[in-house]
Every structure is written in C-alpha cells, then in structure tokens.
Amino acid sequence: MAKSKTQSNVLPMSEVFHPGIETYKQVYNESLEKPDAFWEKQAQVLDWFQKWDKVLDESEAPFYKWFPNGKINASYNALDRHVNRNRRNKAAFIWISENDEEKIVTYDGLYLRVNNFAKSLKDLGIKKGDRIIIYLPMILEAPVAMLAAARIGAVFSFVFAGFGAGALAERMNDSKAKLVITADGFQRGGKMVKLKDIVDEALVQVSSVESVVVVRRGRNDIQMQEGRDIWWHDIVSRKQIYVEPEWMDANDPLYILYTSGTTGKPKGAVHGNGGYSVWVANTMKWAFNPQEDDRWWCAADIGWVTGHSYIVFAPLFLGLTSIMYEGAITYPGPDRMWELIERYRVNLLYTSPTAIRTLMRYGEKYPEMHDLSSLRVLGTVGEPINPAAWKWYYDIIGKSNSPIIDTYWQTETGGFMIAPPLGLGLPPLKPGSGTFPMPGVDPVILDENGIEVAPGEKGFIAYKRPWPGMFMTLNNDPERFKRTYFEKFNGMYYCGDYAIKDNDGYFWLLGRADEVLNISGHRLGTIEIEDALIASHEVAEAAVFGRPDKVKGEVIVAFIVVKDQYEQDGEIVGKLRKKIRADLGPIYVPEEIHVVKGLPKTRSGKIMRRVVKAVALNEVPGDISTLENSASVEEIKDAIEGFRREASN
Ligand code: WT7
C-alpha cells in the first residue's frame, strides 16, 4: 500500500505536557509481559463481591472470559461505594437543558433514584437476565434507568433518541425486550421530538414488550395505552428504598448496544459486567487523568457507546462530577458550548471532530466571548480529526495549554484503544494521531494477506490479543461474531479501520476500510439505508455511499432506480427523505438522492456500489470489466454534474 504523508508535524509543547513517557512505557510493557498480574491489579479499581477464579479464560476463544466467576455489580460500583465512603454529597451530575433548566444530583441523590427505580422495575416483573429497551433523551432518568437495570441484573439496550420507529422496532425484536422506558417528548434545537409516538409506531411491529414506562418531559399530548403504558412518576416512590444489588458474574451481560455493519441488520454488541467495567474505569484514568474535584463534560449522547462508557459508567465508577447537557450545541447560539464551559468551569471536555468543525465555522469570536481558562484537557472521539480542526481546538479553545486527547475506539471495544496516555505521562503530540495504545492493547497494521506492513505504510488495524473491555458476542448471533471480527486475520480482532504506524511508533487512524459510513462520528450502514429505500414501493434499486464532507466527515449520497409506474412522480425524492427520517431517523437521511434509469451491475446482477461511488466522486472506478450495463456509468456522471451545476447556481 502507498506511503502516506501524515507523519510530519510533531507539535512542540511545553514540558508540562509531556513529563516523559517512561511510566507509560513501563506500565505498557508490564501489561503485555505479565498480563495476569497486571489485570489482577487493575481490576481493583472496582469493588468485587467475590474474587475471580482466573484473570482470563481463553479456552473458548474468541469468546474470551475475563475474571470468570468474579462477582460484581456496576450500580454498586457507581453508587453504593461512593455513598458509603465520603462522596455522599458530591455532585454526580450537573444537568442542564437547552432552556437552561438545571438539576444537580449528588451521589446520594442518584443512589436514591436508582434504588427506587430498581424497585419499580422489579414490581413490573423484570428479573435478572430480562431485556429492556431505554429510548430516552439526555435526561437524568437515562442514567437512572441504566443503573437500575444493572442493579437488578436486567440487560438494557439503549436506543439513541434520534432513531426512527423502524430502527427502534428492529432493536426491540432482536433483544426480545419485555419493557421499554421512554419519554413523551423532548426539545432539541428548539423543536419538539415526539418520542412516545415513535414508540407506539414501533410497537405495532413488536410482540415481546409488555410495559412502557413514560417519563413526562415534553408535556406534549400522547396516548397512554391502558394496561401497557405507565407514567414513571406514578410508579417511583420518593421513599428511602434499598434494593440489594444482584451479584452478577463478570461475564453476565450488562448491556447490548446495536451498531452497523457492512451486511444485514445492525449487530447487537454485548458487553459484560466485569471486564467492561474494569476497562472503562482504567482507560478513563490513563487517557484523561481526571482529578477528584474536576468537572468532566462528555458532550456525546448517552445513546451511543461514548455516552454509555464515558458519561455513565467510567465517571461514576471513579466518583467524578459530570456535566450532562440536554440539547444541541448550537442552540440557542453558536457559543452555547463555550458559555456552558465558562458557567460550569469545566475542566475536561470530550467531544467530536464534527462538533469542533461545526463550531470552528462560526469563527473565533464565539469562544473569545467566554472565559475558558478552567479547561485543562480536551478530548475528541468518533472520527479522524484533521490537523486544522486539531489546531483550532488546541490554540483557540485550549489556548495552547491543554493537550488534545484523541481517543480511538469502537462500540465493540468498550473503551479507548489508542489514546494519548496523559495519566501515565504524555508523549509529544502530533495533530491527527492518537499516539499510542492503551495498556493491554496490542495492535498491528496488516496488509490484505495478514502480513505486517512497514512503518509509515497504510494497512488494516488488528489486535493480537483480547483486552478486558472487548464485547463478548453479538446478541443472538455468535457465528456472526466469529465470522465478522475474527476470520479475516486468523483469530485476531479486526473491525474495519485503516491505520498507519509511523516511524516513531505513533498510530494514525484513517477511518473505515469497508462500506460502513461515518457521519458526524456516527457509524451507519449503507445497507440499512439501501434496505429502507428499497422497502418503499416506488424504488426498484438503490446504491448508497458516503461523500467526503468538510464538516461532517462524510455525508450520505443515494442513487436510486424508480419503478416504471412512478417515474413521473416529481415528489419522489421528498417522499423518500420523509420515509427514511421516520423509519431510521434524521441522521440517516441522504444529503443527495439521485434518480437514474439503471445502476452499474455485475453479470450476476449485483449492484456495484464501489463503481457508483467512484464515478460520482470523480475517481477512477477500478476494474469494471465485469460491468454489465456500461451506459449506467455515463448516467451517474450526468446526474452528478447536473446536481453540482444546480447547487452552484
Ligand atoms: C468507528 C467506531 C468510539 C465511540 C464513537 C464511535 C471511527 C472512532 C476515532 C478516532 C479515527 C475514529 C472508526 C471506528 N473512529 N474514533 N479517534 N480517530 N477514527 O463508535 O460507532 O462504534 O464507530 O469510528 O472508524 O471504527 P462507533
């Protein structure tokens, strides 16, 4: 593979930021040389009810078992132990809404709410091992519901509140959820999202759900179905209730989180109670070095893995104080984020390159309106960060005083894999590189044949050994788990990214090597959008791909063939947009939908998405010798040219 030019640009930083990486090196080496002793020690960041038999059981690889027979409870570790020690009155969350409502909940307050809701879940018949869906906006009931489920051993699957009814129903069905927790509605960017209506629509396609608990948040009109729907405030008592935490096996599932792949429906990544918890707590310390009195703001949504691991579990395990913000970062104005940082004196900020690029577009005057001097560490996640955005974040937001912690990881990895190890000694940073692997992580860069490439060459990133935060399986589909992640490189974990390791050993994560999309740091499947398009009766064929975008990283482009009888329908594109929005959710709506007469296909009739993409992006389409209908290529070119002409007028 071709050499890349990304290795320049070592940023001169003052000594303060890189006290040397001797400690990191020592810890990292120890983690690989004596993994059992190492993890034995790291696992003690949490309280266990019963010790494990061994650190790692590899007998059924790739179904690795960390800390087998160890007994633990995530809610206990997030709450009870802080309440029992000296963090009873410490703020767990400082919650703010778009309209500046504010709630501060202490560890004791959260403990009370979680115990109460755990009791409510039990009263509704939810038992250890039952599956529940949480479909909530960024309100305090979200972490309360997650922790209450964890407390009684119910397995939750959080569905991002931006998903539509089809996506929601699919997740309910795959997880066989008995109960759904949702809200009537919520405000985002000044508009009301009617969440409960979406749940009602999804439930038409689902038979496993017996009850729906509804938080009153939007105060919009909703239908409550007798015998099924219950208000949260009607079932939660305000008394001191104590629910004994279940002793969960380290390898009992904690949650299922769905994520997109290259084929088929979304995959339910299953995370366990033990290894995952050890992983998120330690990685947060290693990468961000949070201190007792810090205020941490992870500006992701709880519905994505970033929110699971670094809004809810890791910060609470470590007893930290988090800012939790319900709303858009540009509402009511483009200085919203900076205003909140000033007002709440945020010390550690964690956001996405898309957010940075979005805010960067408004110019420096907005951050300059605010005192950002409380900031000490700036994190990013979700997609590669381009050096220009990195530098803006570093110079304008951090005033060249805060290191940028570019964390590379995935839903499946549970927590950070590659990130500057600030807690162990920060290396000199290079804008756009996540620097080095976290302790216990052993990455290699391979070519198509599984041979390690030379430093500076681009290849596929894979991992030579498991780490505690690794997902345990795919819900309902252990075969797909093996096939998707462990087959390509002979048992090593591989999940679809290109990377480079440069001559200094720095890792550069370059994004997806497959046809999975990354829109604003969110992983979406081309196949899901194509399926939704084809599911509408007007569409005969569809090819979806990502076009590079300066702000969002990528935007969605669709080419469709319309069935003969609908060809004259001038409204078709608008209708399809609406349908995708309702079915999959607003983030899935293509930026461009082009109607063409035919799509390039192989002789066996397979649509060549790769060719559509290359032609539309004005790239060389590669081998098209197997192409059946070459006229379609010209048509794609014409469609794109026409579109660009119109757009520039
Ligand atoms: C994909 C995982 C990890 C939480 C949010 C996304 C891309 C993630 C980085 C980064 C370059 C990154 C990868 C990865 N990605 N972080 N710092 N630099 N690329 O989780 O939805 O599971 O998506 O996001 O392509 O495979 P996810």
XYZ file of C-alpha atoms and ligand atoms in Angstrom:
676
model
C 0.000 0.000 0.000
C 1.046 3.555 -0.650
C 3.170 5.571 1.748
C 1.295 8.325 3.460
C 2.392 11.807 4.267
C 0.770 12.119 7.677
C 3.902 11.722 9.753
C 5.206 15.255 9.936
C 4.124 17.874 12.364
C 5.368 16.986 15.817
C 3.911 19.688 17.941
C 6.372 21.448 20.201
C 4.671 21.513 23.565
C 5.952 22.838 26.800
C 7.462 20.394 29.264
C 4.326 20.490 31.364
C 2.535 18.351 28.848
C 4.993 15.614 28.390
C 6.715 14.852 31.609
C 8.087 11.901 29.681
C 6.527 8.633 28.849
C 8.766 6.449 30.966
C 5.904 5.476 33.235
C 3.671 4.776 30.277
C 6.308 2.576 28.677
C 6.867 0.671 31.871
C 3.164 0.137 32.506
C 2.529 -0.764 28.886
C 5.326 -3.327 28.802
C 4.184 -4.829 32.055
C 0.646 -5.155 30.665
C 1.918 -7.236 27.765
C 4.606 -9.184 29.563
C 2.696 -10.119 32.699
C -0.939 -9.668 31.756
C -2.374 -11.754 34.590
C -0.557 -9.878 37.310
C -1.282 -6.609 35.570
C -5.057 -7.076 35.269
C -5.250 -8.594 38.718
C -4.034 -5.238 39.988
C -6.122 -3.035 37.647
C -9.334 -4.889 38.481
C -9.041 -3.459 41.959
C -10.156 -0.076 40.753
C -13.601 -1.608 41.450
C -15.195 -3.402 44.389
C -15.957 -7.082 43.843
C -18.311 -9.219 45.918
C -16.330 -12.315 45.090
C -12.949 -12.790 43.522
C -12.489 -14.410 40.108
C -11.001 -17.874 39.543
C -8.507 -16.643 36.994
C -7.855 -13.451 35.100
C -8.544 -14.692 31.584
C -10.083 -17.871 30.275
C -9.178 -18.317 26.611
C -10.439 -21.872 26.256
C -13.348 -20.856 24.022
C -11.639 -18.093 22.052
C -12.758 -15.773 20.567
C -15.379 -15.978 23.326
C -12.898 -14.751 25.902
C -13.898 -14.733 29.534
C -12.309 -12.123 31.757
C -12.395 -12.637 35.511
C -14.623 -15.756 35.318
C -16.648 -16.432 38.435
C -15.827 -12.989 39.789
C -18.988 -11.361 41.172
C -19.618 -7.687 40.726
C -22.359 -5.105 40.265
C -21.984 -1.970 38.148
C -24.615 0.023 40.035
C -22.925 -0.835 43.337
C -19.615 0.388 41.957
C -21.141 3.543 40.531
C -23.094 4.467 43.658
C -23.041 2.490 46.892
C -19.342 2.591 47.421
C -19.194 6.361 46.966
C -22.165 6.884 49.247
C -20.619 4.578 51.840
C -17.350 6.428 51.706
C -17.082 10.163 51.503
C -18.772 11.178 48.283
C -22.364 11.169 49.521
C -22.761 14.910 48.979
C -20.650 15.181 45.886
C -22.387 16.047 42.623
C -22.600 13.085 40.275
C -24.311 15.069 37.532
C -24.831 18.726 36.869
C -27.599 18.579 34.317
C -28.574 21.476 32.066
C -31.197 21.676 29.343
C -31.411 23.771 26.232
C -33.640 26.205 28.071
C -31.243 26.431 30.998
C -33.158 24.331 33.446
C -30.578 22.983 35.869
C -30.547 19.998 38.209
C -27.692 18.911 40.379
C -27.872 15.368 41.619
C -25.495 14.134 44.280
C -24.202 10.593 44.563
C -26.678 10.068 47.381
C -29.483 11.518 45.292
C -28.637 9.287 42.364
C -28.400 6.294 44.673
C -31.881 7.041 45.981
C -33.348 7.409 42.487
C -31.678 4.263 41.209
C -32.821 2.167 44.135
C -36.347 3.462 43.746
C -36.487 2.761 40.070
C -34.878 -0.658 40.539
C -37.773 -1.460 42.851
C -40.258 -0.223 40.228
C -38.679 -2.465 37.613
C -38.961 -5.435 39.942
C -42.588 -4.587 40.631
C -43.190 -4.632 36.894
C -41.888 -8.182 36.823
C -38.414 -7.502 35.488
C -35.890 -10.050 36.650
C -32.206 -10.770 36.226
C -31.461 -11.584 32.575
C -34.609 -9.864 31.202
C -34.053 -7.401 28.399
C -35.311 -3.842 28.475
C -35.107 -1.018 25.952
C -34.217 2.511 27.029
C -35.255 5.129 24.494
C -34.696 8.421 26.248
C -33.258 11.850 25.598
C -30.399 13.272 27.654
C -32.288 13.490 30.926
C -31.294 12.173 34.336
C -33.774 9.326 34.035
C -31.448 7.870 31.375
C -28.530 7.057 33.708
C -31.028 6.206 36.449
C -32.699 3.610 34.207
C -29.361 2.162 33.087
C -28.071 1.822 36.629
C -31.376 0.460 37.955
C -31.293 -2.240 35.274
C -27.670 -3.010 36.118
C -28.569 -3.186 39.796
C -31.122 -5.959 39.329
C -29.218 -7.709 36.543
C -31.605 -6.778 33.736
C -29.845 -6.281 30.412
C -30.599 -2.917 28.876
C -30.320 -1.847 25.302
C -30.261 1.892 24.881
C -31.602 3.183 21.593
C -30.433 6.667 20.637
C -33.420 9.037 20.733
C -32.605 10.174 17.182
C -33.517 6.773 15.749
C -36.858 6.238 13.999
C -39.613 3.672 14.509
C -38.202 1.016 12.176
C -34.758 1.084 13.783
C -36.370 1.004 17.227
C -38.656 -1.938 16.388
C -35.743 -3.904 14.985
C -33.807 -3.479 18.228
C -36.825 -4.374 20.363
C -37.331 -7.544 18.365
C -33.723 -8.622 18.266
C -33.286 -8.114 22.000
C -36.746 -9.584 22.804
C -37.328 -6.701 25.178
C -40.090 -7.039 27.782
C -40.182 -3.406 28.758
C -39.490 -0.021 27.221
C -38.546 3.160 29.046
C -39.212 6.329 27.107
C -40.427 9.919 27.415
C -43.432 11.713 25.994
C -41.129 14.015 24.032
C -38.197 16.389 24.288
C -36.876 19.572 22.800
C -33.862 19.608 20.528
C -32.624 22.658 18.663
C -35.868 24.367 19.683
C -38.097 21.666 18.158
C -40.216 19.017 19.867
C -39.372 15.383 19.164
C -42.419 13.227 19.935
C -40.717 10.181 21.321
C -43.738 8.306 22.634
C -45.481 8.494 19.246
C -42.435 6.802 17.717
C -42.574 4.075 20.369
C -46.280 3.499 19.620
C -45.485 3.167 15.954
C -42.620 0.748 16.603
C -44.683 -1.402 18.950
C -47.104 -2.276 16.176
C -44.299 -4.490 14.842
C -43.256 -5.977 18.189
C -44.832 -8.658 20.374
C -42.400 -9.123 23.256
C -42.984 -5.771 25.003
C -45.399 -5.900 27.933
C -44.967 -2.484 29.504
C -43.899 1.010 28.569
C -42.705 3.402 31.260
C -43.061 7.031 30.199
C -41.157 9.958 31.672
C -43.006 13.254 31.442
C -40.589 15.605 29.772
C -42.060 17.170 26.628
C -45.545 17.753 28.026
C -46.842 17.066 24.551
C -50.106 15.199 24.009
C -49.687 11.454 23.932
C -51.839 8.340 24.006
C -51.398 6.123 27.052
C -52.481 2.577 26.334
C -54.373 1.056 29.228
C -52.609 -1.932 30.753
C -49.387 -1.281 28.878
C -48.259 2.309 29.405
C -47.388 3.726 32.817
C -46.031 7.093 33.900
C -42.602 6.994 35.528
C -43.779 9.382 38.251
C -46.704 7.110 39.113
C -44.534 4.108 39.891
C -41.477 5.621 41.506
C -41.723 6.268 45.216
C -39.842 9.001 46.957
C -39.047 6.901 49.999
C -35.715 5.503 51.052
C -35.818 2.153 49.391
C -32.914 -0.239 49.239
C -32.661 -2.868 46.555
C -29.953 -5.421 47.114
C -27.624 -5.361 44.101
C -27.518 -8.674 42.223
C -24.217 -10.467 42.322
C -23.513 -10.558 38.622
C -20.956 -12.861 37.125
C -18.201 -10.898 35.412
C -19.372 -12.467 32.153
C -23.091 -11.911 32.579
C -24.232 -9.303 30.067
C -24.557 -5.711 31.242
C -25.947 -4.217 28.062
C -26.475 -4.710 24.350
C -25.679 -1.843 22.035
C -26.557 -2.069 18.363
C -24.131 -0.874 15.762
C -23.957 -1.024 11.983
C -22.010 -3.420 9.850
C -21.353 -3.946 6.162
C -24.077 -6.534 5.706
C -27.500 -7.258 7.088
C -29.198 -5.756 10.065
C -27.458 -3.934 12.915
C -25.336 -6.042 15.221
C -26.065 -6.197 18.944
C -22.690 -5.904 20.660
C -22.952 -7.495 24.114
C -20.825 -6.067 26.912
C -20.313 -7.868 30.196
C -20.268 -6.704 33.800
C -16.685 -7.371 34.841
C -14.109 -6.836 32.119
C -16.009 -3.929 30.625
C -16.217 -2.099 33.941
C -12.525 -2.619 34.660
C -11.732 -1.376 31.171
C -13.746 1.842 31.158
C -12.581 2.906 34.607
C -8.909 2.322 33.842
C -8.896 3.773 30.337
C -10.527 6.951 31.588
C -7.775 7.352 34.175
C -4.999 6.524 31.733
C -6.188 8.842 28.973
C -7.650 11.806 30.856
C -6.074 11.699 34.287
C -9.179 13.140 35.979
C -8.813 14.556 39.477
C -11.260 14.384 42.360
C -12.567 17.927 42.020
C -12.639 18.081 38.261
C -15.717 18.683 36.193
C -15.917 16.380 33.229
C -18.096 17.090 30.231
C -18.543 14.336 27.682
C -20.718 16.050 25.115
C -21.816 12.857 23.367
C -25.307 11.405 23.595
C -25.870 8.625 26.117
C -27.406 6.569 23.315
C -24.007 5.930 21.729
C -21.214 3.914 23.281
C -19.297 7.078 24.141
C -22.141 8.076 26.441
C -22.508 4.604 27.944
C -18.845 4.316 28.819
C -17.808 7.906 29.498
C -20.935 9.739 30.640
C -22.348 6.959 32.757
C -20.076 4.111 33.776
C -16.469 5.320 33.904
C -17.072 8.733 35.540
C -19.391 7.217 38.139
C -17.032 4.331 38.868
C -14.336 6.912 39.508
C -16.636 9.100 41.594
C -16.339 12.125 39.321
C -18.665 15.039 38.656
C -20.088 15.210 35.129
C -21.845 17.879 33.192
C -24.781 16.400 31.338
C -26.308 18.581 28.650
C -29.661 18.001 27.008
C -29.682 19.919 23.782
C -27.946 20.975 20.627
C -24.506 22.563 20.968
C -25.531 25.406 18.677
C -28.764 26.269 20.438
C -29.721 28.963 21.242
C -26.477 30.237 19.675
C -23.091 29.146 18.364
C -21.404 29.966 21.668
C -23.546 27.550 23.672
C -20.723 25.141 24.391
C -18.280 27.865 25.405
C -20.887 29.535 27.546
C -21.543 26.312 29.451
C -17.822 25.685 29.915
C -17.441 29.138 31.411
C -20.539 28.931 33.577
C -19.751 25.477 34.966
C -15.982 25.833 34.896
C -15.499 22.619 33.008
C -12.016 21.139 33.352
C -12.116 18.227 30.956
C -14.032 18.440 27.707
C -14.685 15.463 25.440
C -16.365 15.990 22.081
C -16.177 15.067 18.388
C -14.270 16.441 15.403
C -17.612 17.222 13.744
C -18.626 19.364 16.710
C -15.276 21.159 16.603
C -15.519 21.772 12.856
C -19.101 22.963 13.199
C -18.200 25.487 15.882
C -14.989 26.467 14.132
C -17.042 27.636 11.155
C -18.640 30.355 13.250
C -15.221 31.801 13.941
C -13.102 32.682 16.925
C -15.320 35.448 18.163
C -17.660 32.995 19.913
C -15.084 31.213 22.057
C -13.451 34.580 22.682
C -16.650 35.839 24.277
C -16.063 33.413 27.136
C -13.559 32.624 29.843
C -12.370 29.125 29.013
C -9.471 29.127 31.435
C -10.894 26.285 33.513
C -10.154 23.835 30.691
C -7.194 21.562 31.249
C -7.707 18.617 28.915
C -9.503 18.444 25.570
C -10.677 15.132 24.197
C -12.039 14.039 20.856
C -13.651 10.887 19.504
C -15.602 9.274 16.709
C -13.694 10.025 13.526
C -10.272 11.102 12.382
C -9.527 14.686 13.369
C -7.970 16.756 10.601
C -4.937 18.830 11.627
C -6.765 22.150 11.031
C -9.531 21.243 13.472
C -6.976 19.818 15.893
C -5.013 23.074 15.862
C -8.099 25.228 16.286
C -9.179 23.138 19.253
C -5.677 23.314 20.691
C -4.984 27.010 20.074
C -8.361 28.704 20.288
C -10.163 26.560 22.832
C -7.192 25.303 24.833
C -5.062 28.477 24.430
C -2.158 26.113 23.738
C -2.365 24.969 27.339
C -4.347 21.756 27.151
C -3.321 18.527 25.486
C -5.644 17.059 22.872
C -6.617 13.530 23.786
C -7.667 11.933 20.501
C -9.281 8.674 21.533
C -9.707 5.918 19.008
C -12.103 3.103 19.796
C -15.372 1.456 18.784
C -18.680 0.241 20.147
C -17.191 -3.235 20.248
C -14.043 -2.265 22.142
C -15.987 -0.855 25.103
C -13.424 1.845 25.779
C -10.377 3.640 24.388
C -7.902 1.544 22.412
C -5.463 4.168 21.223
C -5.183 7.496 23.012
C -2.524 9.758 24.481
C -1.894 8.300 27.960
C -1.985 11.557 29.923
C -2.445 9.690 33.198
C 0.782 7.779 32.631
C 2.898 10.500 31.087
C 2.060 12.362 27.943
C 4.117 11.949 24.773
C 4.696 14.928 22.448
C 1.518 15.145 20.400
C 1.168 15.028 16.635
C -2.061 16.603 15.365
C -4.228 13.830 13.978
C -2.548 10.925 15.740
C -3.994 9.135 18.752
C -0.372 8.354 19.670
C -0.045 5.022 21.492
C -2.124 2.023 22.544
C -3.654 1.816 25.988
C -2.038 -0.742 28.304
C -3.062 -4.265 27.334
C -3.784 -3.288 23.735
C -1.516 -4.942 21.195
C -2.246 -3.577 17.705
C -0.662 -4.476 14.373
C -1.056 -2.982 10.924
C -1.575 -5.669 8.301
C -1.909 -5.911 4.557
C -4.699 -7.810 2.815
C -2.840 -11.089 3.353
C -2.327 -10.555 7.041
C 1.345 -9.630 6.735
C 2.546 -6.766 8.898
C 3.332 -3.684 6.790
C 6.393 -1.469 7.197
C 6.259 1.656 9.390
C 4.605 4.526 7.538
C 2.522 2.254 5.351
C -1.224 2.135 5.443
C -2.931 -1.112 6.342
C -5.711 -2.696 8.382
C -5.534 -2.352 12.137
C -5.982 -5.592 14.073
C -5.286 -6.698 17.637
C -3.128 -9.609 18.622
C -4.759 -10.266 21.960
C -8.015 -9.620 23.782
C -8.464 -6.823 26.340
C -10.976 -6.715 29.201
C -13.401 -4.251 27.581
C -13.869 -6.319 24.473
C -17.512 -7.188 23.699
C -18.373 -10.777 24.474
C -20.521 -11.704 21.490
C -23.281 -10.492 19.174
C -26.766 -10.914 20.536
C -28.448 -13.972 19.002
C -25.578 -14.469 16.608
C -22.316 -15.942 17.930
C -21.477 -17.214 14.441
C -21.636 -13.725 13.006
C -19.405 -12.561 15.876
C -16.712 -15.057 14.854
C -17.130 -14.507 11.148
C -17.211 -10.700 11.160
C -14.406 -9.964 13.551
C -12.041 -12.910 13.823
C -11.931 -14.652 10.465
C -10.138 -12.157 8.243
C -6.912 -12.211 10.218
C -6.799 -15.653 11.687
C -8.279 -15.100 15.126
C -7.096 -11.544 15.633
C -9.774 -8.930 16.274
C -10.440 -6.809 13.193
C -13.195 -4.261 12.831
C -12.782 -2.390 9.615
C -10.340 0.507 10.016
C -7.285 1.645 8.117
C -4.328 2.905 10.095
C -0.652 3.756 9.862
C 2.025 3.223 12.457
C 4.746 5.759 11.779
C 8.487 5.544 12.378
C 8.107 6.844 15.929
C 5.515 4.203 16.737
C 2.597 6.671 16.625
C -0.731 5.381 15.345
C -2.765 7.333 12.802
C -6.339 6.198 12.442
C -7.592 6.842 8.968
C -11.219 5.745 9.082
C -13.238 2.865 7.685
C -11.755 0.372 5.266
C -15.207 -1.030 4.484
C -18.512 0.352 3.256
C -19.673 1.468 6.661
C -20.414 5.205 6.841
C -19.144 7.596 9.459
C -21.477 10.580 9.559
C -20.521 13.149 12.204
C -18.785 10.409 14.148
C -21.791 8.085 13.991
C -21.435 4.702 12.414
C -24.223 3.971 9.938
C -24.631 1.108 7.498
C -25.053 1.805 3.779
C -27.057 -1.394 3.649
C -29.651 -0.174 6.172
C -30.348 2.896 4.054
C -30.486 0.879 0.855
C -32.907 -1.552 2.503
C -35.132 1.295 3.658
C -35.145 2.797 0.171
C -35.986 -0.498 -1.499
C -38.682 -1.144 1.076
C -40.648 1.805 -0.300
C -42.826 0.567 -3.132
C -41.602 3.158 -5.657
C -37.945 2.132 -5.577
C -36.550 -0.741 -7.628
C -32.839 -0.426 -6.875
C -30.609 1.646 -4.629
C -26.911 2.264 -4.052
C -25.790 4.333 -1.062
C -22.325 5.599 -0.205
C -20.532 8.357 1.663
C -19.165 11.530 0.103
C -16.357 13.293 1.995
C -17.590 16.455 3.724
C -15.614 19.252 5.338
C -17.744 19.422 8.469
C -19.441 16.070 8.980
C -16.586 13.905 7.753
C -18.978 12.218 5.366
C -22.492 12.784 4.074
C -24.866 10.233 2.585
C -25.481 10.033 -1.161
C -28.061 7.705 -2.716
C -28.640 6.683 -6.305
C -31.991 5.055 -6.992
C -33.869 3.480 -9.838
C -37.600 4.153 -9.681
C -40.148 1.567 -10.845
C -41.703 2.427 -14.232
C -45.113 3.435 -12.995
C -43.654 6.003 -10.568
C -41.205 7.594 -12.962
C -43.195 10.754 -13.425
C -43.584 11.325 -9.695
C -41.865 14.653 -9.098
C -42.263 14.316 -5.331
C -40.420 11.037 -5.051
C -37.210 12.359 -3.526
C -39.061 14.326 -0.873
C -41.225 11.328 -0.029
C -38.214 9.071 0.373
C -36.473 11.571 2.614
C -39.518 11.663 4.848
C -39.782 7.911 4.923
C -36.154 7.415 5.915
C -36.457 10.062 8.603
C -39.478 8.328 10.108
C -38.141 4.834 9.747
C -34.434 5.045 10.524
C -34.078 8.557 11.962
C -32.939 12.008 10.843
C -29.205 11.189 10.751
C -29.886 8.581 8.073
C -31.491 10.998 5.617
C -29.317 11.262 2.477
C -27.948 14.656 1.606
C -28.411 13.805 -2.075
C -30.821 11.387 -3.751
C -30.315 10.963 -7.491
C -32.833 9.185 -9.689
C -31.257 7.258 -12.582
C -32.509 4.682 -15.121
C -30.040 1.971 -14.204
C -27.186 1.197 -11.815
C -23.919 -0.492 -12.780
C -24.165 -4.222 -12.155
C -22.103 -7.332 -12.471
C -23.255 -10.044 -14.855
C -24.778 -11.873 -11.950
C -26.909 -8.812 -11.227
C -25.124 -7.450 -8.179
C -25.121 -3.654 -7.924
C -21.549 -2.335 -7.966
C -21.734 0.261 -5.232
C -17.985 0.771 -5.441
C -18.316 1.847 -9.073
C -21.263 4.162 -8.387
C -19.260 5.829 -5.653
C -16.077 6.192 -7.691
C -17.878 7.628 -10.700
C -19.935 10.019 -8.605
C -16.853 11.231 -6.732
C -14.934 11.601 -9.952
C -12.440 8.924 -9.002
C -11.049 6.064 -11.037
C -13.611 3.270 -10.690
C -11.017 0.475 -10.770
C -11.760 -2.775 -12.524
C -15.063 -2.503 -14.363
C -14.513 -5.423 -16.713
C -17.353 -7.360 -15.098
C -19.728 -4.469 -15.607
C -22.890 -5.443 -17.468
C -24.515 -2.093 -18.329
C -21.829 0.494 -19.019
C -24.373 3.152 -20.057
C -25.281 3.495 -16.370
C -21.836 4.921 -15.655
C -22.440 7.830 -18.021
C -25.812 8.380 -16.453
C -24.325 8.665 -12.983
C -21.818 11.213 -14.265
C -24.598 13.237 -15.874
C -26.752 13.113 -12.762
C -23.886 14.328 -10.569
C -22.850 17.056 -12.979
C -26.413 18.294 -13.265
C -26.694 18.316 -9.491
C -23.452 20.249 -8.988
C -24.459 22.794 -11.631
C -27.770 23.366 -9.912
C -26.172 23.548 -6.490
C -23.703 26.198 -7.617
C -26.423 28.349 -9.199
C -15.580 3.868 14.315
C -16.325 3.327 15.505
C -15.804 5.224 19.666
C -17.040 5.874 20.008
C -17.749 6.543 18.898
C -17.870 5.773 17.616
C -14.154 5.668 13.928
C -13.717 6.430 16.297
C -11.884 7.579 16.073
C -10.707 8.380 16.170
C -10.344 7.987 13.885
C -12.230 7.036 14.819
C -13.501 4.402 13.433
C -14.199 3.316 14.218
N -13.380 6.333 14.988
N -12.829 7.185 16.948
N -10.324 8.951 17.324
N -9.973 8.547 15.039
N -11.454 7.240 13.729
O -18.125 4.403 17.839
O -19.979 3.983 16.222
O -18.561 2.094 17.088
O -17.655 3.780 15.460
O -15.425 5.277 14.454
O -13.736 4.259 12.077
O -14.199 2.058 13.599
P -18.645 3.512 16.663
